[in-house]
Coordinates of C-alpha atoms in Angstrom, one line a residue:
M1 CA 155.9 -46.4 35.9
V2 CA 155.1 -44.1 38.7
G3 CA 155.8 -45.7 42.0
D4 CA 153.6 -45.6 45.0
G5 CA 155.7 -43.1 46.7
N6 CA 155.5 -40.8 43.7
R7 CA 151.8 -41.2 43.3
Q8 CA 151.2 -40.0 46.9
E9 CA 153.5 -37.0 46.3
L10 CA 151.7 -36.0 43.1
R11 CA 148.3 -36.3 44.9
G12 CA 149.4 -34.1 47.7
A13 CA 150.5 -31.6 45.4
V14 CA 147.1 -31.6 43.6
L15 CA 145.2 -31.2 47.0
A16 CA 147.4 -28.2 47.8
T17 CA 146.5 -26.3 44.5
R18 CA 142.9 -26.7 45.2
R19 CA 141.2 -23.7 46.6
R20 CA 140.5 -23.9 50.4
E21 CA 136.8 -24.0 51.5
Y22 CA 136.0 -21.8 54.3
D23 CA 133.2 -21.7 56.8
E24 CA 131.8 -19.0 59.2
D25 CA 134.2 -20.0 61.9
D26 CA 137.0 -18.8 59.8
V27 CA 135.6 -15.4 59.4
R28 CA 136.3 -12.6 61.7
I29 CA 134.8 -9.1 61.3
R30 CA 135.7 -6.0 63.3
P31 CA 132.8 -3.7 63.4
G32 CA 133.5 -0.1 62.6
R33 CA 132.6 2.8 64.7
S34 CA 129.3 3.6 62.7
S35 CA 128.3 0.0 62.6
R36 CA 128.7 -1.1 66.3
P37 CA 125.3 -2.3 67.7
R38 CA 123.8 0.0 70.1
T39 CA 121.3 -1.0 72.7
R40 CA 117.8 1.0 72.6
K41 CA 117.9 0.9 76.5
R42 CA 118.8 4.3 78.0
P43 CA 119.6 5.0 81.7
R44 CA 116.6 5.7 83.7
H45 CA 118.6 8.2 86.0
A46 CA 116.5 7.4 88.9
D47 CA 118.8 9.4 91.0
A48 CA 118.4 12.6 89.0
V49 CA 117.3 15.6 91.0
E50 CA 114.7 18.3 89.9
G51 CA 116.1 21.7 88.8
F52 CA 114.9 24.9 87.4
V53 CA 117.0 26.7 84.7
I54 CA 117.7 30.3 85.4
A55 CA 120.3 31.2 82.8
V56 CA 121.8 30.1 79.8
D57 CA 125.4 31.1 78.5
R58 CA 127.5 29.4 75.7
G59 CA 126.2 25.8 76.3
R60 CA 126.4 26.1 80.2
Y61 CA 123.0 26.2 82.1
T62 CA 122.8 27.7 85.7
C63 CA 120.0 25.9 87.7
M64 CA 118.5 25.9 91.1
L65 CA 117.5 22.9 92.6
A66 CA 113.8 22.4 93.3
N67 CA 112.8 23.2 97.1
A68 CA 116.4 24.3 97.8
D69 CA 117.3 27.0 100.2
P70 CA 117.5 30.4 98.5
K71 CA 121.0 30.8 99.8
Q72 CA 122.2 27.6 98.2
A73 CA 124.6 28.2 95.3
P74 CA 123.3 27.6 91.9
V75 CA 124.3 24.5 89.9
T76 CA 126.2 24.7 86.7
A77 CA 125.3 22.0 84.3
M78 CA 125.7 20.8 80.7
R79 CA 123.2 19.1 78.4
A80 CA 123.6 15.3 78.1
R81 CA 124.2 13.9 74.6
E82 CA 121.1 11.7 75.0
L83 CA 118.9 14.7 74.8
G84 CA 119.7 15.1 71.1
R85 CA 118.5 18.4 69.6
K86 CA 116.2 19.1 72.3
S87 CA 116.8 22.8 73.5
V88 CA 117.0 23.9 77.0
V89 CA 115.7 27.4 77.8
V90 CA 115.3 29.6 80.8
G91 CA 112.2 28.3 82.8
D92 CA 112.7 24.7 81.8
R93 CA 112.3 22.1 84.7
V94 CA 115.0 19.6 84.1
G95 CA 116.5 16.4 85.7
L96 CA 120.1 16.8 86.8
V97 CA 122.8 14.2 87.6
G98 CA 126.4 14.3 88.6
D99 CA 127.8 17.1 90.9
T100 CA 125.1 19.1 92.0
S101 CA 126.8 20.7 95.1
G102 CA 127.0 24.1 93.2
T103 CA 130.8 24.4 94.4
P104 CA 133.1 26.2 92.1
G105 CA 134.3 24.1 89.2
A106 CA 131.5 21.4 89.8
L107 CA 129.5 20.4 86.6
A108 CA 126.3 18.5 86.5
R109 CA 124.4 17.1 83.5
I110 CA 120.9 17.8 82.3
V111 CA 119.3 14.4 81.4
R112 CA 115.7 15.2 81.3
I113 CA 113.4 18.0 80.5
A114 CA 110.0 18.0 81.9
D115 CA 106.8 18.7 79.7
R116 CA 106.5 22.5 79.3
S117 CA 103.0 24.0 80.4
S118 CA 103.7 27.0 78.1
V119 CA 106.3 28.1 75.6
L120 CA 106.5 31.8 74.8
R121 CA 107.9 32.2 71.2
R122 CA 108.6 35.1 68.9
T123 CA 110.1 35.5 65.4
A124 CA 112.2 38.3 63.8
E125 CA 109.8 38.9 61.2
D126 CA 105.8 38.3 60.7
D127 CA 106.3 36.9 57.2
A128 CA 106.8 33.0 57.3
T129 CA 108.1 33.1 53.8
T130 CA 111.3 34.8 54.9
A131 CA 114.2 33.0 56.6
E132 CA 113.8 35.5 59.6
G133 CA 110.0 34.7 59.8
R134 CA 110.7 30.9 59.7
L135 CA 113.1 31.0 62.6
E136 CA 111.3 30.7 66.0
R137 CA 112.9 31.9 69.1
V138 CA 111.7 30.2 72.3
V139 CA 111.9 33.2 74.7
V140 CA 111.1 31.3 78.0
A141 CA 109.3 28.1 79.2
N142 CA 106.6 27.4 81.7
A143 CA 105.9 31.1 82.4
D144 CA 102.3 31.7 83.6
Q145 CA 102.2 35.4 83.3
L146 CA 103.5 37.9 80.6
V147 CA 104.2 41.3 82.0
I148 CA 104.3 43.9 79.2
V149 CA 106.3 46.7 80.5
S150 CA 105.5 50.2 78.7
A151 CA 106.4 53.6 79.5
L152 CA 103.8 56.3 79.4
A153 CA 106.5 58.8 78.2
D154 CA 110.1 58.9 77.2
P155 CA 109.7 56.9 75.2
P156 CA 105.8 57.1 74.3
P157 CA 103.6 54.0 74.7
R158 CA 103.4 51.8 71.5
T159 CA 100.1 50.0 71.5
G160 CA 101.2 48.3 68.3
F161 CA 103.9 46.4 70.2
I162 CA 101.6 45.7 73.1
D163 CA 99.2 44.1 70.8
R164 CA 101.8 41.9 69.6
C165 CA 102.7 40.9 72.9
L166 CA 99.0 40.1 73.7
V167 CA 98.6 37.9 70.8
A168 CA 101.8 36.1 71.8
A169 CA 100.5 35.6 75.2
Y170 CA 97.0 34.3 74.3
D171 CA 98.6 32.1 71.8
A172 CA 100.9 30.5 74.5
D173 CA 98.0 30.4 77.1
I174 CA 99.8 32.9 79.2
E175 CA 97.9 35.4 81.2
P176 CA 99.0 39.1 80.3
L177 CA 99.6 41.9 82.6
L178 CA 100.0 45.4 81.7
C179 CA 102.8 47.4 83.7
L180 CA 102.8 51.2 82.7
T181 CA 106.0 52.9 83.9
K182 CA 106.7 56.5 84.4
A183 CA 103.3 57.4 85.4
D184 CA 104.8 60.6 87.0
L185 CA 105.5 61.8 83.5
A186 CA 102.2 61.2 81.7
G187 CA 98.7 59.9 82.7
P188 CA 97.5 56.5 81.6
D189 CA 93.8 57.2 80.4
E190 CA 94.9 57.1 76.6
V191 CA 96.4 53.6 77.0
L192 CA 93.9 52.3 79.3
G193 CA 91.1 53.5 77.2
Y194 CA 92.6 51.7 74.2
Y195 CA 92.2 48.5 76.0
A196 CA 89.0 49.2 77.9
D197 CA 87.0 46.4 76.2
L198 CA 89.6 43.8 77.1
A199 CA 89.6 43.9 80.9
L200 CA 93.3 43.8 80.6
P201 CA 94.8 43.9 84.2
S202 CA 97.3 46.8 84.6
V203 CA 99.4 48.3 87.3
L204 CA 101.0 51.9 87.3
I205 CA 104.5 52.3 88.5
C206 CA 105.9 55.7 89.9
P207 CA 109.5 56.1 91.0
E208 CA 108.5 57.4 94.5
A209 CA 105.5 54.8 94.9
T210 CA 105.9 51.4 96.6
L211 CA 105.6 48.2 94.5
D212 CA 103.2 46.5 96.8
A213 CA 100.5 46.2 94.1
L214 CA 102.9 44.7 91.7
R215 CA 104.6 42.4 94.2
G216 CA 101.0 41.0 94.8
L217 CA 100.4 40.4 91.1
L218 CA 103.8 38.6 90.9
A219 CA 103.6 36.4 94.1
G220 CA 103.4 32.5 93.4
R221 CA 103.9 33.1 89.6
I222 CA 106.4 32.8 87.1
S223 CA 106.3 35.9 85.2
V224 CA 108.2 37.0 82.1
L225 CA 109.0 40.7 81.7
V226 CA 109.2 42.0 78.0
G227 CA 109.3 45.6 76.7
H228 CA 111.2 48.1 74.5
S229 CA 114.5 49.3 75.6
G230 CA 114.4 52.3 77.5
V231 CA 110.8 51.7 79.3
G232 CA 112.4 51.2 82.6
K233 CA 112.4 47.4 82.8
S234 CA 115.7 46.9 84.3
T235 CA 115.1 49.6 86.9
L236 CA 111.9 47.9 87.9
V237 CA 113.9 44.5 88.2
N238 CA 116.4 46.1 90.5
R239 CA 113.5 47.5 92.6
L240 CA 111.9 44.1 92.7
V241 CA 115.1 42.1 93.3
P242 CA 117.7 44.6 94.8
A243 CA 120.5 42.0 94.3
A244 CA 119.8 41.7 90.7
T245 CA 122.0 44.8 89.8
R246 CA 120.8 44.6 86.0
A247 CA 122.3 47.5 84.2
V248 CA 120.3 50.5 83.5
G249 CA 120.6 52.9 80.6
Q250 CA 119.4 56.4 79.3
V251 CA 116.8 57.3 76.6
S252 CA 118.4 58.7 73.4
A253 CA 117.2 62.0 72.1
I254 CA 115.1 60.2 69.4
G255 CA 113.1 58.5 72.0
R256 CA 114.7 55.0 71.6
G257 CA 116.2 53.3 74.5
R258 CA 119.5 51.6 74.5
H259 CA 119.8 47.8 75.1
T260 CA 121.0 47.2 78.8
S261 CA 119.9 43.8 79.5
T262 CA 121.7 41.2 77.2
S263 CA 120.5 37.9 78.4
V264 CA 117.5 36.2 79.7
V265 CA 117.6 35.3 83.5
A266 CA 115.2 34.1 86.0
L267 CA 115.4 36.0 89.4
R268 CA 113.7 34.7 92.8
L269 CA 111.6 37.4 94.4
P270 CA 112.2 38.2 98.0
P271 CA 109.6 36.7 100.2
V272 CA 107.1 39.2 101.4
A273 CA 104.9 38.4 104.5
D274 CA 102.9 35.0 103.8
A275 CA 103.0 35.4 100.1
A276 CA 104.0 32.5 97.9
E277 CA 107.4 32.3 96.3
G278 CA 107.4 34.0 92.9
W279 CA 110.0 34.4 89.9
I280 CA 110.5 37.0 87.4
I281 CA 112.3 36.4 84.1
D282 CA 113.9 39.6 82.7
T283 CA 114.4 39.6 78.9
P284 CA 116.7 42.0 76.8
G285 CA 114.9 44.9 75.6
I286 CA 113.4 44.2 72.0
R287 CA 112.2 46.6 69.1
S288 CA 109.9 43.9 67.2
F289 CA 107.9 40.9 68.3
G290 CA 107.4 38.9 65.3
L291 CA 104.3 36.7 65.0
A292 CA 104.9 34.4 62.1
H293 CA 104.5 31.4 64.2
V294 CA 101.0 32.3 65.0
S295 CA 98.1 31.2 62.7
A296 CA 95.8 33.8 61.1
E297 CA 93.2 32.2 63.2
S298 CA 95.1 32.5 66.6
L299 CA 96.0 35.9 65.6
L300 CA 92.2 37.2 65.9
H301 CA 92.3 35.4 69.4
G302 CA 94.5 38.0 70.4
F303 CA 91.8 40.6 69.8
P304 CA 88.9 39.2 71.8
D305 CA 87.1 42.5 71.5
L306 CA 86.8 41.9 67.8
A307 CA 86.6 38.1 67.7
E308 CA 82.7 37.9 68.4
G309 CA 82.3 39.9 65.2
A310 CA 83.6 37.0 63.3
A311 CA 80.6 35.0 63.9
D312 CA 78.7 37.4 61.3
C313 CA 81.5 37.0 58.7
P314 CA 80.8 35.0 55.5
A315 CA 82.7 31.7 55.1
N316 CA 86.6 32.2 54.5
C317 CA 86.3 35.8 55.1
P318 CA 89.9 37.3 55.0
H319 CA 88.7 40.1 57.5
T320 CA 90.8 42.7 55.4
A321 CA 89.6 46.3 54.7
G322 CA 88.1 45.4 51.4
A323 CA 86.4 42.2 52.4
P324 CA 82.6 42.3 51.6
R325 CA 80.3 41.9 54.7
C326 CA 83.3 41.5 57.3
G327 CA 81.8 41.1 60.5
L328 CA 84.6 42.9 62.2
G329 CA 84.0 46.1 60.4
A330 CA 80.2 45.9 61.1
R331 CA 81.2 45.5 64.9
V332 CA 83.2 48.6 64.7
D333 CA 80.5 50.6 62.9
A334 CA 78.0 49.5 65.5
G335 CA 80.2 51.0 68.2
Q336 CA 81.0 47.8 69.7
A337 CA 84.8 48.0 69.3
D338 CA 87.5 50.5 68.8
P339 CA 88.5 51.2 65.2
R340 CA 92.0 51.7 66.5
R341 CA 92.0 48.0 67.5
L342 CA 90.7 46.9 64.2
A343 CA 93.1 48.9 62.4
S344 CA 96.1 47.2 64.4
Y345 CA 94.6 43.7 63.7
R346 CA 94.6 44.4 59.9
R347 CA 98.2 45.7 60.2
L348 CA 99.1 42.5 61.6
L349 CA 97.4 40.6 58.9
A350 CA 99.1 42.7 56.2
S351 CA 102.5 42.0 57.7
R352 CA 102.1 38.2 57.4
T353 CA 102.1 38.5 53.7
G354 CA 105.1 41.0 53.7
E355 CA 102.9 44.1 52.8
S356 CA 103.8 47.4 54.2
E357 CA 102.0 48.5 57.4
P358 CA 100.7 52.0 57.6
R359 CA 101.5 53.5 61.0
T360 CA 100.0 56.2 63.1
K361 CA 102.5 58.5 64.4
P362 CA 101.8 59.9 67.9
S363 CA 100.4 63.3 67.9
S364 CA 103.1 66.2 68.6
R365 CA 100.3 68.0 70.6
D366 CA 99.6 65.3 72.9
P367 CA 102.8 63.4 74.0
S368 CA 100.8 61.0 75.9
S369 CA 98.8 59.8 73.0
P370 CA 99.7 56.1 72.4
S371 CA 101.5 55.4 69.1
A372 CA 100.6 52.5 66.9
E373 CA 104.3 51.6 66.1
S374 CA 105.3 48.1 67.1

């Protein structure tokens, strides 16, 4: 016989062996780093001040505060993590928080990038099927004038390169300005005649002449200067902004300049009389200006003297040399456009498919004759 005491002990042992039932109050989970809840709300940074990026160097951005005194020290900033993959380039208007005093060692944060009014891009190659052609490089943001600097001699002018810059300017909705340096060594008639149908604004630069005409065209604008190495761009910048002290170099015996400017930098133009404040953005000398990012249709817009002939082309006309009834060729045959311009346009078309470009070498008899090299 099992006594009452033994029966109670047996019942307790059976209950102890049963599996315990848990509820949600017994469960405690510590979230990992990747699973922690994150709020979608981001700080508004209402106290952010407006700045203008004037230089970029290894993750550090030099900015000038908007409406600041020209003598005020620039602000060094880093990009806030919340911007993600958004790139910050020279010419960007940004919002800054943190230490914006500009004192040595101070560091602010870029928390906003304002919408860009223009973006000047280029690629290393024209062919978008290559890695170099697919890689777009943003040169500057918010520029409203592209100053194409070309020497009239030593090295000789390269109209192919100028054509590429014009295409990039029209594609970015930036007004172009042709700046011809070393006008004391050769005349500008050949180059200006090549662009006579475009009404392209231009200015001549001589070493002994003043820069009043150029200063007037730069006042109140953000102008980016591009050009081959050796064309005198850095010398021009130093004349416009004496405090810039940009390095200058010599042209080699084969007519190629050496790279002297190594970074993109924005420089405030000294005030002149009642002229509005202006900025120039100096860029390193480049040997090529890839246009893989420009569509074939936009490419023709860079040749406005030829574009009207496209209205007479058949549907889906490729505008190549062998295209039947191409209106561009008919326009040239009628004397309404320069055949050299059509040849330059078709070279750019051919380069987009990776085909070789026939180039016209400058005449040895006439050193002032523009070259078609890009």
